[in-house]
Amino acid sequence: MQRRLLILGGTTEARALGQALAKAGIDGILSLAGRVERPLRQPLPQRVGGFGGVTGLRAYLRTERITHLIDATHPFAAQMSRNALVACEAESLPCLALTRAPWQAQPGDDWQNVTDIPAAVAALAGSARRVMLAIGRQNLPAFAAQPQHFYLLRLVDPPDTPLPLPQTHVIVDRGPFTPEGDRALMQEHRIDLIVSKNAGGSGASAKLTAARMLKLPVVMIDRPSLPARAEVHDVAAVMAWLDHSGTPRGV
Ligand code: 3Y8
Ligand code: NAP
């Protein structure tokens, strides 16, 4: 039976997987949530928008006759990943996560590891700093609890509502970024602290390299915990899994 994959995307790894599948002539659909105005073109056909929870995802898997699900979402997209696990279990569908290992502090790094966004906010208590808050848009409201800081923000789209922080400078840019570019940004804005999600991968790591160059401290937010699941960290492992994974449904 013909394989037909659903890739839950939104990451550099999902893009690379899409390219490999298109090259191998394997039928796949890349799915995005629709978080940004102009998502980058992907090498596979794509769909944009939520499925409507587990129920909606299960219906989609059946209607689209998906034979394998690859969860290549960002490590902080925990709700999507949880829904995918439940839906695949319920539909007896082969399911694999393509994710990236967490970053580890290197010699010369000055990291304060915190468990989640509220803990990162608490870590910012104290006198005014100049903070590069490179965690996107969705979690900004939590940092309104620490209005004393100047915040350098990097957003994919221009903000369409007033920002919840009184002192900001907004950069509108999408990654991947470069260490030289991020170092110049930090120097230009006299940044003395960086706040980052532990995304892993290469697309967002430039700021950590820049922080190391400038000997700046980093508040590093651990990724949300997820149930135990089958995980790989590179496209080749996904392709190998496809060759050996369960027989597609219907045979
Ligand atoms: C919509 C789809 C590709 C994928 C590229 C990766 C790398 C560049 C670095 C900083 C950190 C941040 C953010 C980031 C990076 C890649 C990857 C990655 C971080 C796009 C994209 C979508 C999104 C959604 C967006 C979030 C936001 C997070 C910006 C496309 C460009 C901060 C995560 O305004 C919003 O609502 C933005 C929302 C989720 C986190 C947040 O909470 O705000 N990504 N980013 C996806 C969808 O609709 O399903 O246009 O390409 C994808 C990429 N962003 O194809 O090469 O693989 O991680 N994305 C973080 O790591 O902290 C920027 O600024 O240093
Ligand atoms: P999330 O909080 O885990 O998911 C919330 C809801 O958004 C899901 O239940 C689902 O809606 C929908 N959704 C999420 N990802 C989807 C996808 N790929 N395709 C279809 N629907 C999706 O998700 P998030 O953290 O907002 O991330 C959204 C997207 O941005 C994902 O593609 C992720 O890979 C990408 N991204 C996120 C981050 C980050 O920091 N969170 C960083 C880089 C890229 P329904 O319940 O209606 O199905």
Short mmCIF file of C-alpha atoms and ligand atoms in Angstrom, two decimals:
data_model
loop_
_atom_site.label_atom_id
_atom_site.label_comp_id
_atom_site.label_asym_id
_atom_site.label_seq_id
_atom_site.Cartn_x
_atom_site.Cartn_y
_atom_site.Cartn_z
CA MET A 1 0.00 0.00 0.00
CA GLN A 2 1.21 3.52 -0.85
CA ARG A 3 2.75 5.35 2.14
CA ARG A 4 1.20 8.74 2.93
CA LEU A 5 2.87 10.76 5.68
CA LEU A 6 1.66 13.63 7.82
CA ILE A 7 4.56 15.80 9.05
CA LEU A 8 3.75 18.17 11.90
CA GLY A 9 6.22 20.92 11.01
CA GLY A 10 7.31 24.45 11.85
CA THR A 11 11.03 23.69 12.30
CA THR A 12 14.23 23.52 10.28
CA GLU A 13 14.24 19.74 10.72
CA ALA A 14 10.69 19.47 9.33
CA ARG A 15 11.82 21.39 6.26
CA ALA A 16 14.80 19.07 5.76
CA LEU A 17 12.55 16.02 6.14
CA GLY A 18 10.13 17.45 3.59
CA GLN A 19 13.00 17.85 1.12
CA ALA A 20 14.13 14.26 1.66
CA LEU A 21 10.61 12.86 1.22
CA ALA A 22 9.98 14.93 -1.93
CA LYS A 23 13.30 13.70 -3.34
CA ALA A 24 12.43 10.08 -2.51
CA GLY A 25 9.00 10.49 -4.11
CA ILE A 26 7.25 9.63 -0.84
CA ASP A 27 3.76 11.14 -0.52
CA GLY A 28 3.59 13.58 2.40
CA ILE A 29 1.73 16.60 3.72
CA LEU A 30 3.42 19.21 5.92
CA SER A 31 1.19 20.77 8.55
CA LEU A 32 1.62 24.23 10.13
CA ALA A 33 -0.46 25.84 12.87
CA GLY A 34 -0.73 29.18 11.03
CA ARG A 35 1.15 31.18 13.66
CA VAL A 36 2.80 33.59 11.26
CA GLU A 37 1.54 35.68 8.36
CA ARG A 38 3.78 34.32 5.61
CA PRO A 39 5.13 30.88 6.43
CA LEU A 40 8.08 29.91 4.26
CA ARG A 41 7.23 27.77 1.23
CA GLN A 42 7.82 24.10 2.02
CA PRO A 43 8.98 21.37 -0.41
CA LEU A 44 5.86 19.27 0.31
CA PRO A 45 2.20 20.20 -0.11
CA GLN A 46 1.14 21.86 3.12
CA ARG A 47 -1.93 22.49 5.21
CA VAL A 48 -2.24 25.38 7.69
CA GLY A 49 -4.32 25.60 10.88
CA GLY A 50 -5.29 23.50 13.90
CA PHE A 51 -6.98 20.13 13.49
CA GLY A 52 -9.51 20.71 16.26
CA GLY A 53 -7.87 18.78 19.08
CA VAL A 54 -7.34 15.01 19.19
CA THR A 55 -10.77 14.33 17.69
CA GLY A 56 -10.09 16.57 14.73
CA LEU A 57 -6.63 15.08 14.21
CA ARG A 58 -8.00 11.51 14.31
CA ALA A 59 -10.64 12.46 11.72
CA TYR A 60 -7.94 14.03 9.55
CA LEU A 61 -5.74 10.93 9.76
CA ARG A 62 -8.63 8.74 8.64
CA THR A 63 -10.00 11.07 5.93
CA GLU A 64 -6.57 11.69 4.44
CA ARG A 65 -5.65 8.00 4.76
CA ILE A 66 -2.39 8.87 6.52
CA THR A 67 -0.18 5.81 7.04
CA HIS A 68 2.58 7.38 9.22
CA LEU A 69 2.80 10.51 11.40
CA ILE A 70 6.09 12.32 11.99
CA ASP A 71 6.02 14.92 14.75
CA ALA A 72 8.73 17.39 13.74
CA THR A 73 7.32 20.28 15.76
CA HIS A 74 9.42 22.52 18.00
CA PRO A 75 10.15 21.07 21.48
CA PHE A 76 7.97 23.80 23.03
CA ALA A 77 4.96 22.80 20.90
CA ALA A 78 4.02 20.37 23.66
CA GLN A 79 0.25 20.41 23.19
CA MET A 80 0.56 19.41 19.53
CA SER A 81 2.96 16.62 20.43
CA ARG A 82 0.70 15.30 23.18
CA ASN A 83 -2.30 15.33 20.84
CA ALA A 84 -0.32 13.50 18.15
CA LEU A 85 0.65 10.71 20.55
CA VAL A 86 -2.94 10.18 21.70
CA ALA A 87 -4.33 10.28 18.15
CA CYS A 88 -1.76 7.83 16.78
CA GLU A 89 -2.37 5.43 19.65
CA ALA A 90 -6.13 5.58 19.09
CA GLU A 91 -5.71 5.06 15.34
CA SER A 92 -2.97 2.41 15.70
CA LEU A 93 -0.81 4.55 13.43
CA PRO A 94 3.01 4.40 13.30
CA CYS A 95 4.24 7.63 14.91
CA LEU A 96 7.77 9.02 15.30
CA ALA A 97 9.13 12.32 16.68
CA LEU A 98 11.94 14.10 14.81
CA THR A 99 13.34 16.44 17.41
CA ARG A 100 16.64 17.98 18.42
CA ALA A 101 18.65 17.27 21.53
CA PRO A 102 18.59 20.05 24.14
CA TRP A 103 21.51 22.47 24.06
CA GLN A 104 24.13 21.87 26.76
CA ALA A 105 26.17 24.68 28.31
CA GLN A 106 29.70 24.78 26.85
CA PRO A 107 32.89 25.84 28.70
CA GLY A 108 32.69 29.61 29.01
CA ASP A 109 28.89 29.68 29.12
CA ASP A 110 27.16 31.45 32.02
CA TRP A 111 23.69 29.83 32.07
CA GLN A 112 20.98 29.88 34.69
CA ASN A 113 18.70 26.92 33.86
CA VAL A 114 15.03 27.48 34.78
CA THR A 115 12.19 24.98 34.46
CA ASP A 116 9.58 27.04 32.58
CA ILE A 117 8.41 30.52 31.56
CA PRO A 118 7.18 31.56 35.08
CA ALA A 119 10.57 30.56 36.51
CA ALA A 120 12.30 32.67 33.84
CA VAL A 121 10.11 35.63 34.83
CA ALA A 122 11.02 35.10 38.50
CA ALA A 123 14.71 34.96 37.56
CA LEU A 124 14.37 38.52 36.19
CA ALA A 125 13.42 40.00 39.59
CA GLY A 126 15.74 42.81 40.66
CA SER A 127 17.23 45.99 39.26
CA ALA A 128 16.78 47.08 35.66
CA ARG A 129 18.74 45.16 33.03
CA ARG A 130 18.94 45.26 29.23
CA VAL A 131 17.45 41.90 28.25
CA MET A 132 17.37 40.17 24.86
CA LEU A 133 14.07 38.26 25.18
CA ALA A 134 14.40 35.94 22.17
CA ILE A 135 11.45 33.65 22.83
CA GLY A 136 9.05 34.95 20.20
CA ARG A 137 5.65 36.50 20.85
CA GLN A 138 3.36 33.99 22.50
CA ASN A 139 4.93 34.07 25.98
CA LEU A 140 5.62 37.83 26.22
CA PRO A 141 2.65 38.69 28.51
CA ALA A 142 4.23 36.75 31.41
CA PHE A 143 7.21 39.12 31.41
CA ALA A 144 4.96 42.14 32.14
CA ALA A 145 5.59 41.15 35.78
CA GLN A 146 9.13 42.55 35.33
CA PRO A 147 8.53 45.92 33.59
CA GLN A 148 11.73 47.47 35.00
CA HIS A 149 13.90 46.03 32.22
CA PHE A 150 14.61 47.20 28.69
CA TYR A 151 13.65 44.29 26.37
CA LEU A 152 15.07 43.63 22.90
CA LEU A 153 12.38 41.55 21.19
CA ARG A 154 12.68 39.52 17.98
CA LEU A 155 9.36 38.71 16.34
CA VAL A 156 8.50 36.95 13.10
CA ASP A 157 5.70 39.41 12.30
CA PRO A 158 5.31 43.12 13.22
CA PRO A 159 3.23 43.24 16.43
CA ASP A 160 -0.43 43.95 15.61
CA THR A 161 -1.40 44.74 19.21
CA PRO A 162 0.34 46.90 21.86
CA LEU A 163 3.17 44.99 23.49
CA PRO A 164 2.71 44.05 27.18
CA LEU A 165 6.15 45.52 28.07
CA PRO A 166 6.83 49.27 28.53
CA GLN A 167 10.46 49.48 27.36
CA THR A 168 11.12 47.53 24.18
CA HIS A 169 12.91 47.60 20.87
CA VAL A 170 11.39 45.21 18.31
CA ILE A 171 13.35 43.46 15.57
CA VAL A 172 11.14 41.82 12.95
CA ASP A 173 13.09 38.86 11.61
CA ARG A 174 12.83 35.12 11.20
CA GLY A 175 15.70 32.70 11.72
CA PRO A 176 17.98 30.95 11.17
CA PHE A 177 20.26 33.65 12.64
CA THR A 178 24.08 34.05 12.67
CA PRO A 179 26.41 34.47 15.65
CA GLU A 180 27.92 37.61 14.07
CA GLY A 181 24.48 39.09 13.47
CA ASP A 182 23.32 38.32 17.00
CA ARG A 183 26.56 39.63 18.54
CA ALA A 184 26.17 42.92 16.63
CA LEU A 185 22.55 43.14 17.80
CA MET A 186 23.56 42.59 21.43
CA GLN A 187 26.34 45.17 21.25
CA GLU A 188 24.16 47.72 19.46
CA HIS A 189 21.51 47.46 22.18
CA ARG A 190 23.97 47.08 25.09
CA ILE A 191 22.38 43.79 26.09
CA ASP A 192 23.54 42.38 29.44
CA LEU A 193 21.26 39.30 29.71
CA ILE A 194 19.72 36.86 27.22
CA VAL A 195 16.56 34.80 27.82
CA SER A 196 16.19 31.72 25.59
CA LYS A 197 14.08 28.60 25.24
CA ASN A 198 16.11 25.43 25.07
CA ALA A 199 14.98 24.81 21.49
CA GLY A 200 18.02 22.83 20.46
CA GLY A 201 18.97 22.61 16.81
CA SER A 202 20.81 25.20 14.78
CA GLY A 203 18.13 27.74 13.88
CA ALA A 204 18.14 29.62 17.16
CA SER A 205 21.58 28.76 18.56
CA ALA A 206 23.32 31.88 17.17
CA LYS A 207 22.37 33.94 20.21
CA LEU A 208 24.08 31.45 22.53
CA THR A 209 27.29 31.62 20.52
CA ALA A 210 27.09 35.41 20.55
CA ALA A 211 26.46 35.41 24.33
CA ARG A 212 29.55 33.20 24.79
CA MET A 213 31.65 35.60 22.65
CA LEU A 214 30.47 38.56 24.74
CA LYS A 215 30.59 36.64 28.05
CA LEU A 216 26.93 37.47 28.73
CA PRO A 217 24.69 35.47 31.10
CA VAL A 218 21.78 33.43 29.71
CA VAL A 219 18.53 32.42 31.39
CA MET A 220 17.84 29.07 29.66
CA ILE A 221 14.27 27.75 29.79
CA ASP A 222 13.93 23.96 29.87
CA ARG A 223 11.53 22.46 27.35
CA PRO A 224 8.17 21.11 28.59
CA SER A 225 8.16 17.44 29.55
CA LEU A 226 6.48 15.03 27.14
CA PRO A 227 5.31 11.41 27.58
CA ALA A 228 7.84 8.74 26.58
CA ARG A 229 7.80 8.40 22.80
CA ALA A 230 9.84 7.13 19.85
CA GLU A 231 12.28 9.95 18.98
CA VAL A 232 15.07 10.44 16.45
CA HIS A 233 17.33 13.44 15.91
CA ASP A 234 18.03 13.34 12.19
CA VAL A 235 16.32 12.83 8.83
CA ALA A 236 18.30 9.69 7.93
CA ALA A 237 16.88 7.96 11.02
CA VAL A 238 13.36 8.88 9.92
CA MET A 239 13.97 7.43 6.45
CA ALA A 240 15.34 4.21 7.99
CA TRP A 241 12.31 4.02 10.31
CA LEU A 242 9.98 4.40 7.32
CA ASP A 243 11.60 1.41 5.65
CA HIS A 244 11.12 -0.75 8.73
CA SER A 245 8.07 0.74 10.45
CA GLY A 246 4.75 -1.05 10.82
CA THR A 247 2.87 -2.17 7.75
CA PRO A 248 0.73 0.71 6.53
CA ARG A 249 -2.91 0.27 7.47
CA GLY A 250 -5.28 -1.46 5.19
CA VAL A 251 -3.05 -4.41 4.22
C1 3Y8 B 1 5.03 29.14 12.09
C2 3Y8 B 1 7.28 28.82 9.96
C3 3Y8 B 1 12.22 26.45 8.65
C4 3Y8 B 1 11.81 26.64 10.10
C5 3Y8 B 1 12.57 27.77 10.76
C6 3Y8 B 1 13.78 26.15 14.34
C7 3Y8 B 1 14.36 27.35 13.61
C8 3Y8 B 1 14.09 29.49 12.41
C9 3Y8 B 1 14.53 30.09 15.43
C10 3Y8 B 1 15.25 33.85 18.32
C11 3Y8 B 1 14.44 32.57 18.41
C12 3Y8 B 1 11.26 31.19 18.30
C13 3Y8 B 1 10.20 31.25 17.15
C14 3Y8 B 1 12.19 30.48 16.22
C15 3Y8 B 1 13.04 29.86 15.33
C16 3Y8 B 1 13.32 28.39 13.14
C17 3Y8 B 1 12.21 27.83 12.27
C18 3Y8 B 1 12.48 28.95 14.30
C19 3Y8 B 1 12.60 31.14 17.51
C20 3Y8 B 1 8.80 29.87 11.94
C21 3Y8 B 1 7.49 29.44 11.33
C22 3Y8 B 1 6.49 29.49 12.28
C23 3Y8 B 1 7.08 29.91 13.49
C24 3Y8 B 1 6.33 30.06 14.76
C25 3Y8 B 1 7.12 30.80 15.80
C26 3Y8 B 1 6.45 30.96 17.16
C27 3Y8 B 1 7.69 31.40 18.01
C28 3Y8 B 1 8.83 30.57 17.42
C29 3Y8 B 1 10.00 32.66 16.63
C30 3Y8 B 1 8.01 29.52 8.87
C31 3Y8 B 1 9.42 31.09 11.33
C32 3Y8 B 1 11.17 32.37 19.22
C33 3Y8 B 1 11.16 29.88 19.13
O1 3Y8 B 1 4.51 35.31 16.36
C34 3Y8 B 1 4.30 34.12 16.68
O2 3Y8 B 1 3.17 33.67 17.06
C35 3Y8 B 1 5.47 33.18 16.63
C36 3Y8 B 1 5.32 31.96 17.18
C37 3Y8 B 1 5.82 29.68 17.65
C38 3Y8 B 1 7.58 31.11 19.50
C39 3Y8 B 1 6.59 31.94 20.25
O3 3Y8 B 1 6.09 31.41 21.26
O4 3Y8 B 1 6.33 33.09 19.81
N1 3Y8 B 1 8.32 30.06 16.13
N2 3Y8 B 1 8.40 30.14 13.34
C40 3Y8 B 1 4.84 27.66 12.38
C41 3Y8 B 1 3.38 27.23 12.27
O5 3Y8 B 1 2.51 28.07 11.95
O6 3Y8 B 1 3.13 26.04 12.50
O7 3Y8 B 1 7.56 30.62 8.49
O8 3Y8 B 1 9.04 28.97 8.46
C42 3Y8 B 1 9.74 28.67 11.88
C43 3Y8 B 1 11.05 28.73 12.58
N3 3Y8 B 1 11.30 29.48 13.62
O9 3Y8 B 1 11.34 26.04 7.87
O10 3Y8 B 1 13.41 26.68 8.34
O11 3Y8 B 1 13.67 25.10 13.70
O12 3Y8 B 1 13.46 26.29 15.54
N4 3Y8 B 1 10.84 30.49 16.09
C44 3Y8 B 1 12.39 29.61 20.01
O13 3Y8 B 1 13.20 28.75 19.63
O14 3Y8 B 1 12.51 30.26 21.06
C45 3Y8 B 1 13.34 32.49 17.36
O15 3Y8 B 1 14.68 34.91 17.97
O16 3Y8 B 1 16.45 33.78 18.64
P1 NAP B 2 1.21 24.09 20.70
O1 NAP B 2 1.03 25.11 21.77
O2 NAP B 2 1.88 22.80 21.03
O3 NAP B 2 -0.18 23.70 19.99
C1 NAP B 2 -1.37 24.41 20.27
C2 NAP B 2 -2.36 24.04 19.15
O4 NAP B 2 -1.90 24.62 17.93
C3 NAP B 2 -2.43 22.53 18.86
O5 NAP B 2 -3.24 21.84 19.78
C4 NAP B 2 -2.96 22.54 17.44
O6 NAP B 2 -4.34 22.93 17.40
C5 NAP B 2 -2.19 23.71 16.84
N1 NAP B 2 -0.93 23.30 16.21
C6 NAP B 2 0.32 23.38 16.73
N2 NAP B 2 1.25 22.98 15.83
C7 NAP B 2 0.55 22.62 14.72
C8 NAP B 2 0.93 22.11 13.44
N3 NAP B 2 2.22 21.94 13.12
N4 NAP B 2 -0.08 21.83 12.53
C9 NAP B 2 -1.37 22.03 12.85
N5 NAP B 2 -1.79 22.54 14.04
C10 NAP B 2 -0.83 22.83 14.95
O7 NAP B 2 1.96 24.77 19.44
P2 NAP B 2 2.93 26.09 19.41
O8 NAP B 2 3.99 25.98 20.45
O9 NAP B 2 2.04 27.29 19.35
O10 NAP B 2 3.65 25.88 17.98
C11 NAP B 2 2.91 26.15 16.81
C12 NAP B 2 3.79 25.91 15.59
O11 NAP B 2 4.95 26.73 15.65
C13 NAP B 2 4.27 24.47 15.46
O12 NAP B 2 4.31 24.14 14.09
C14 NAP B 2 5.68 24.53 16.01
O13 NAP B 2 6.51 23.54 15.43
C15 NAP B 2 6.11 25.91 15.55
N6 NAP B 2 7.16 26.47 16.40
C16 NAP B 2 6.88 26.64 17.73
C17 NAP B 2 7.90 27.17 18.53
C18 NAP B 2 7.66 27.44 20.00
O14 NAP B 2 8.53 28.05 20.62
N7 NAP B 2 6.55 27.03 20.57
C19 NAP B 2 9.15 27.48 17.96
C20 NAP B 2 9.38 27.27 16.59
C21 NAP B 2 8.36 26.76 15.81
P3 NAP B 2 -5.57 21.87 17.41
O15 NAP B 2 -5.65 21.40 18.84
O16 NAP B 2 -6.75 22.67 16.95
O17 NAP B 2 -5.20 20.75 16.48
#
